[in-house]
XYZ file of C-alpha atoms in Angstrom:
370
model
C 19.190 -20.210 3.484
C 16.984 -17.424 5.270
C 17.725 -16.121 8.744
C 14.916 -17.797 10.051
C 16.506 -21.176 9.157
C 19.671 -20.009 10.187
C 18.822 -19.750 13.927
C 16.033 -22.220 14.522
C 18.360 -23.972 16.409
C 18.218 -20.967 19.305
C 14.985 -19.840 19.232
C 11.761 -21.858 20.114
C 10.487 -23.218 16.875
C 10.095 -27.072 16.343
C 12.444 -28.300 13.689
C 10.077 -30.724 12.199
C 7.738 -28.022 11.605
C 10.418 -26.186 9.990
C 11.727 -29.044 7.553
C 7.853 -29.522 6.561
C 7.558 -25.607 5.884
C 11.306 -26.074 4.105
C 9.996 -28.553 1.849
C 6.548 -26.967 1.048
C 8.686 -23.391 -0.022
C 10.948 -25.454 -1.948
C 8.254 -27.250 -4.197
C 6.726 -23.614 -4.516
C 9.972 -22.569 -5.535
C 10.501 -24.598 -8.156
C 6.829 -24.664 -9.523
C 7.254 -21.027 -9.913
C 10.729 -20.699 -11.170
C 9.475 -20.772 -14.776
C 7.079 -18.516 -14.496
C 8.380 -15.639 -12.382
C 12.246 -15.927 -13.409
C 11.974 -13.117 -15.839
C 10.015 -11.071 -13.011
C 12.853 -12.068 -10.220
C 15.611 -11.001 -12.366
C 13.828 -7.668 -13.679
C 11.706 -5.347 -11.990
C 9.563 -6.785 -9.274
C 7.081 -3.650 -9.653
C 5.555 -5.469 -12.762
C 4.065 -7.897 -10.619
C 0.641 -6.129 -10.298
C -1.803 -8.731 -10.002
C -2.022 -9.048 -6.150
C -2.746 -5.290 -6.039
C -6.404 -6.091 -6.911
C -7.135 -9.522 -6.853
C -9.780 -9.112 -4.154
C -12.619 -7.429 -4.698
C -11.946 -5.081 -2.068
C -8.376 -4.179 -3.199
C -10.283 -3.574 -7.023
C -12.568 -1.268 -5.130
C -9.509 0.800 -3.521
C -8.198 1.589 -7.340
C -11.535 4.180 -7.129
C -11.029 7.426 -5.778
C -14.545 8.742 -4.472
C -16.009 9.992 -1.416
C -15.694 8.758 2.052
C -17.194 5.461 2.219
C -17.305 2.220 4.421
C -15.406 0.412 1.679
C -12.241 2.722 2.464
C -12.367 2.242 6.144
C -9.642 -0.678 7.896
C -10.190 -1.088 11.530
C -7.257 -1.794 13.767
C -7.836 -4.712 16.026
C -5.168 -5.753 19.205
C -5.434 -9.447 18.977
C -4.028 -10.855 22.749
C -2.841 -14.542 23.317
C -4.988 -14.446 26.068
C -8.463 -16.319 24.489
C -10.840 -15.039 26.819
C -9.030 -11.536 27.031
C -10.875 -8.400 26.595
C -9.572 -5.362 28.315
C -9.950 -1.865 28.112
C -7.131 0.208 26.831
C -7.296 3.408 29.029
C -5.539 5.772 26.708
C -7.521 4.406 23.437
C -10.904 5.515 24.363
C -13.663 2.709 23.481
C -10.566 0.076 22.083
C -9.783 -3.074 23.816
C -7.716 -6.131 23.267
C -9.280 -9.092 22.629
C -8.373 -12.907 23.205
C -9.323 -15.196 19.841
C -12.717 -16.424 21.810
C -13.969 -12.520 21.798
C -13.396 -11.626 18.202
C -15.866 -13.474 16.288
C -18.810 -11.912 18.784
C -17.501 -8.936 18.449
C -16.939 -8.219 14.893
C -20.312 -10.233 13.755
C -22.482 -6.887 14.301
C -19.810 -4.418 12.724
C -19.516 -6.952 9.286
C -23.754 -6.990 9.318
C -22.986 -2.680 9.378
C -20.615 -3.174 6.574
C -17.284 -3.629 7.833
C -15.172 -4.272 5.162
C -11.772 -4.880 6.332
C -9.608 -5.145 9.461
C -5.671 -4.868 10.129
C -4.455 -7.089 12.934
C -2.076 -6.133 15.484
C -0.617 -9.115 17.836
C -0.232 -8.779 21.503
C 2.187 -11.585 23.474
C 1.421 -11.767 26.632
C 2.540 -15.066 27.823
C 5.676 -15.282 29.832
C 8.855 -16.189 27.615
C 6.764 -15.151 24.345
C 9.470 -12.031 23.611
C 12.964 -12.601 22.929
C 15.635 -11.172 21.240
C 14.521 -11.922 17.685
C 10.929 -11.775 17.756
C 10.323 -15.454 17.339
C 6.644 -15.779 18.308
C 5.885 -13.152 15.520
C 4.967 -16.000 13.133
C 4.499 -18.707 15.756
C 1.746 -21.061 14.067
C -0.179 -20.427 17.571
C 0.245 -17.277 17.835
C -2.606 -14.651 18.103
C -1.958 -12.986 14.259
C -2.081 -16.253 12.561
C -4.920 -17.784 14.587
C -6.799 -14.781 13.856
C -6.026 -14.948 10.520
C -7.413 -18.263 9.967
C -10.581 -17.778 12.048
C -11.442 -14.515 10.080
C -11.080 -16.320 6.979
C -13.673 -19.374 7.953
C -16.199 -17.089 10.168
C -16.282 -13.580 7.436
C -15.320 -14.774 4.051
C -15.926 -11.660 2.671
C -13.915 -9.858 5.032
C -10.091 -8.529 3.648
C -7.908 -9.208 6.401
C -4.518 -7.401 6.712
C -1.652 -8.486 8.965
C 0.527 -5.718 10.152
C 4.206 -6.789 9.808
C 6.855 -5.934 12.640
C 8.770 -7.406 15.437
C 8.485 -4.712 18.031
C 5.616 -6.410 19.908
C 7.718 -9.540 19.821
C 10.954 -8.560 20.470
C 12.189 -8.248 24.276
C 13.866 -4.768 23.701
C 10.961 -3.386 21.406
C 12.696 -2.246 18.522
C 11.008 -3.291 14.981
C 14.190 -5.448 14.420
C 17.320 -7.474 14.911
C 19.824 -5.351 16.821
C 23.698 -5.580 16.661
C 25.352 -6.090 20.062
C 25.630 -2.118 20.223
C 22.181 -1.947 19.798
C 22.074 -0.222 16.465
C 19.606 -1.753 14.094
C 21.008 -4.652 11.716
C 19.222 -4.010 8.728
C 19.930 -7.250 7.120
C 19.050 -9.809 9.009
C 16.091 -7.765 10.106
C 14.522 -7.621 6.469
C 14.890 -11.612 6.100
C 13.157 -11.996 9.471
C 10.681 -9.126 8.622
C 10.227 -10.651 5.231
C 9.805 -14.385 6.776
C 7.077 -13.263 9.177
C 5.143 -11.623 6.198
C 5.008 -15.273 4.067
C 3.966 -16.900 7.075
C 0.772 -14.582 7.324
C 0.278 -14.792 3.768
C 0.456 -18.750 4.013
C -2.154 -17.801 6.975
C -4.500 -16.714 4.670
C -3.795 -12.799 4.894
C -5.371 -10.977 1.913
C -2.877 -8.239 2.604
C 0.567 -8.062 4.383
C 1.373 -4.407 5.698
C 5.432 -4.040 6.860
C 5.465 -1.110 9.459
C 8.949 -1.566 10.483
C 10.668 1.130 8.122
C 13.572 -0.827 7.714
C 15.626 -0.194 3.954
C 14.579 -3.323 1.347
C 11.736 -5.051 2.910
C 9.033 -4.599 0.397
C 11.285 -5.796 -2.376
C 12.624 -8.724 -0.081
C 8.858 -9.501 0.455
C 7.778 -9.414 -3.038
C 10.295 -11.489 -4.104
C 9.072 -14.307 -1.511
C 5.715 -13.710 -2.459
C 6.821 -14.789 -6.118
C 8.878 -17.173 -5.466
C 6.100 -18.625 -3.342
C 3.845 -18.557 -6.447
C 1.197 -16.236 -4.477
C 2.098 -12.847 -5.208
C -0.388 -12.490 -7.433
C -2.878 -12.902 -4.468
C -1.641 -10.947 -2.084
C -1.699 -7.450 -1.586
C 1.696 -5.661 -0.247
C 0.519 -2.521 1.279
C 3.781 -0.663 2.601
C 4.423 1.775 5.649
C 6.215 3.993 3.178
C 6.375 7.271 4.906
C 5.890 6.436 9.039
C 7.354 9.753 10.849
C 8.166 9.543 14.465
C 6.820 11.353 16.967
C 4.362 11.758 20.215
C 0.977 10.767 18.809
C 1.846 6.553 19.160
C 1.636 6.353 22.920
C -1.286 4.767 22.944
C -1.050 2.470 20.646
C 2.120 1.016 22.717
C 0.309 0.987 25.872
C -2.377 -1.382 23.829
C 0.276 -3.565 21.925
C 3.279 -3.548 24.665
C 5.637 -2.423 22.119
C 7.452 1.171 23.581
C 11.389 0.389 23.266
C 13.263 -0.808 26.244
C 15.889 1.490 25.447
C 16.446 4.582 23.376
C 13.893 5.526 20.650
C 12.558 4.540 16.823
C 14.301 7.999 15.024
C 17.057 5.982 13.688
C 14.971 3.939 10.933
C 11.207 6.160 11.631
C 11.430 9.697 9.518
C 12.154 12.522 11.210
C 8.942 15.340 11.680
C 9.680 17.814 8.837
C 11.381 14.976 6.798
C 9.931 15.553 3.579
C 12.273 14.669 1.193
C 13.086 11.310 2.880
C 9.537 10.685 2.631
C 9.163 11.387 -0.927
C 12.312 9.329 -1.483
C 11.028 6.271 0.998
C 7.882 6.472 -1.145
C 9.472 6.261 -4.819
C 11.523 3.693 -3.352
C 8.584 1.353 -1.763
C 7.173 2.106 -5.269
C 9.856 0.925 -7.388
C 10.596 -2.402 -4.951
C 6.686 -3.738 -5.810
C 4.461 -2.135 -3.227
C 0.817 -2.195 -4.064
C -0.598 0.563 -1.885
C 1.431 3.134 0.031
C 0.470 4.345 3.255
C 1.486 7.625 5.111
C 1.500 7.464 9.238
C 0.345 9.704 11.198
C -2.462 11.476 8.817
C -3.743 14.701 9.758
C -0.425 16.299 10.943
C 1.021 14.959 7.532
C -1.335 16.508 4.891
C 1.381 17.303 2.267
C 2.950 14.248 2.026
C -0.229 12.637 1.904
C -0.605 14.808 -0.892
C 3.107 14.207 -2.364
C 2.363 10.244 -1.953
C -0.410 11.126 -4.510
C 1.461 12.996 -6.792
C 4.472 10.298 -6.973
C 2.124 7.219 -6.525
C -0.430 8.522 -8.735
C -1.080 5.418 -9.897
C -1.560 3.408 -6.706
C -3.795 3.849 -3.384
C -2.549 5.618 -1.130
C -3.448 5.046 2.678
C -3.412 6.791 5.611
C -3.216 5.752 9.193
C -5.046 7.970 11.433
C -2.960 7.030 14.531
C -3.902 6.341 17.910
C -2.564 9.876 19.122
C -5.244 11.982 16.620
C -7.742 9.320 17.682
C -7.318 9.995 21.181
C -6.869 14.013 20.911
C -10.315 14.432 18.673
C -11.793 12.535 21.697
C -10.602 14.829 24.275
C -11.624 17.894 22.153
C -15.206 16.529 22.039
C -14.950 16.181 25.635
C -13.894 19.582 26.210
C -16.902 20.963 24.007
C -14.951 22.074 21.568
C -16.791 20.239 19.037
C -19.076 17.334 18.873
C -17.101 14.039 17.903
C -19.210 12.993 14.992
C -17.924 16.429 13.247
C -14.802 16.130 14.241
C -14.270 12.809 12.924
C -15.594 13.797 9.881
C -13.746 16.913 9.548
C -9.959 15.246 9.921
C -11.171 11.971 7.600
C -12.558 14.056 5.061
C -9.557 16.057 4.971
C -7.320 13.048 4.790
C -9.474 12.125 1.640
C -9.315 15.616 0.209
C -5.016 15.513 0.172
C -5.057 12.417 -1.735
C -6.059 8.981 0.481
C -7.967 6.796 -1.117
C -7.983 4.475 2.282
C -8.212 5.025 5.812
C -6.942 3.221 9.041
C -8.972 4.618 11.732
C -10.248 3.348 15.457
C -13.491 5.940 14.252
C -14.554 2.682 11.864
C -17.066 1.745 14.071
C -18.749 4.554 14.601
C -18.527 5.549 10.732
C -20.220 2.399 10.109
C -23.247 4.027 11.745
C -22.679 7.320 10.624
C -22.628 6.515 6.957
C -25.961 4.287 7.559
C -26.801 1.953 4.467
């Protein structure tokens, strides 16, 4: 029994819906058991099809200069359908509701936008609790956005960030023990259930950013058992470092911890050895893409990731603090914005990344031309 099922009687979930989902899950498991029993008992890293099932994922397997295909644009999806609110600490970035999504993306897709990554921002009263139960709510902003985007933009590659920090009342990336420390076992079960809900909704890629130990293997196994591992890319935030560069993101997503910090699960600055071990672990557990975050401050880790995962695409997240600092430097007249953005991004690529998550994506679509 999964953790989500175990706690369903004390959450906001509808029991009938859980029963139906459980029946579908069991049916999928029975259908896939014969085909996947060897994989499950062996190495999950042998499952490769999901990593290149989509045309964009296949393009990511090649190394090249900066192109539109390697850019992923972060979107903050509000549970208020008509919201379009500027994020003051994140220049030119907005929280948007479902009704604003297609009009905003339509011109970007025409310019060549290939991929987005979705972050949910629940704002309704009672939408946050200790278990993050709204993270996989079928009526929540992420699942509704996935379904809408699949209909509106059939060629757009949709990534769902998988974490609980936006949905928990305490703001941490998992489920806590009574003493406030992270319960890794319950957190992994919960995170993997959320990843499955996003995959079921139609996400081409699930990207766990929580940094709990073992979540890549747990998600991969559930994808295998559901019979959809061949069509879902598993992108791991493998080397995610703690630090001060996430402030604007936390303003945007409302995900700042209500107490303490995330140093017990995010990597310590300078922890190069830990980063290498985390990258190796996630590859062994079945990750299709590995990510380093932040990007520009950790070019050595990107280089390590390319060395360790030389046969995998490496992604780098040019985080909110990096983006805001480049804007501030450009405003101060140090260099023009285009020059600074290109230099920062090309440095990331030279270090070994072939995928870049960037808030500069709309500008790059113009700067790179046809």
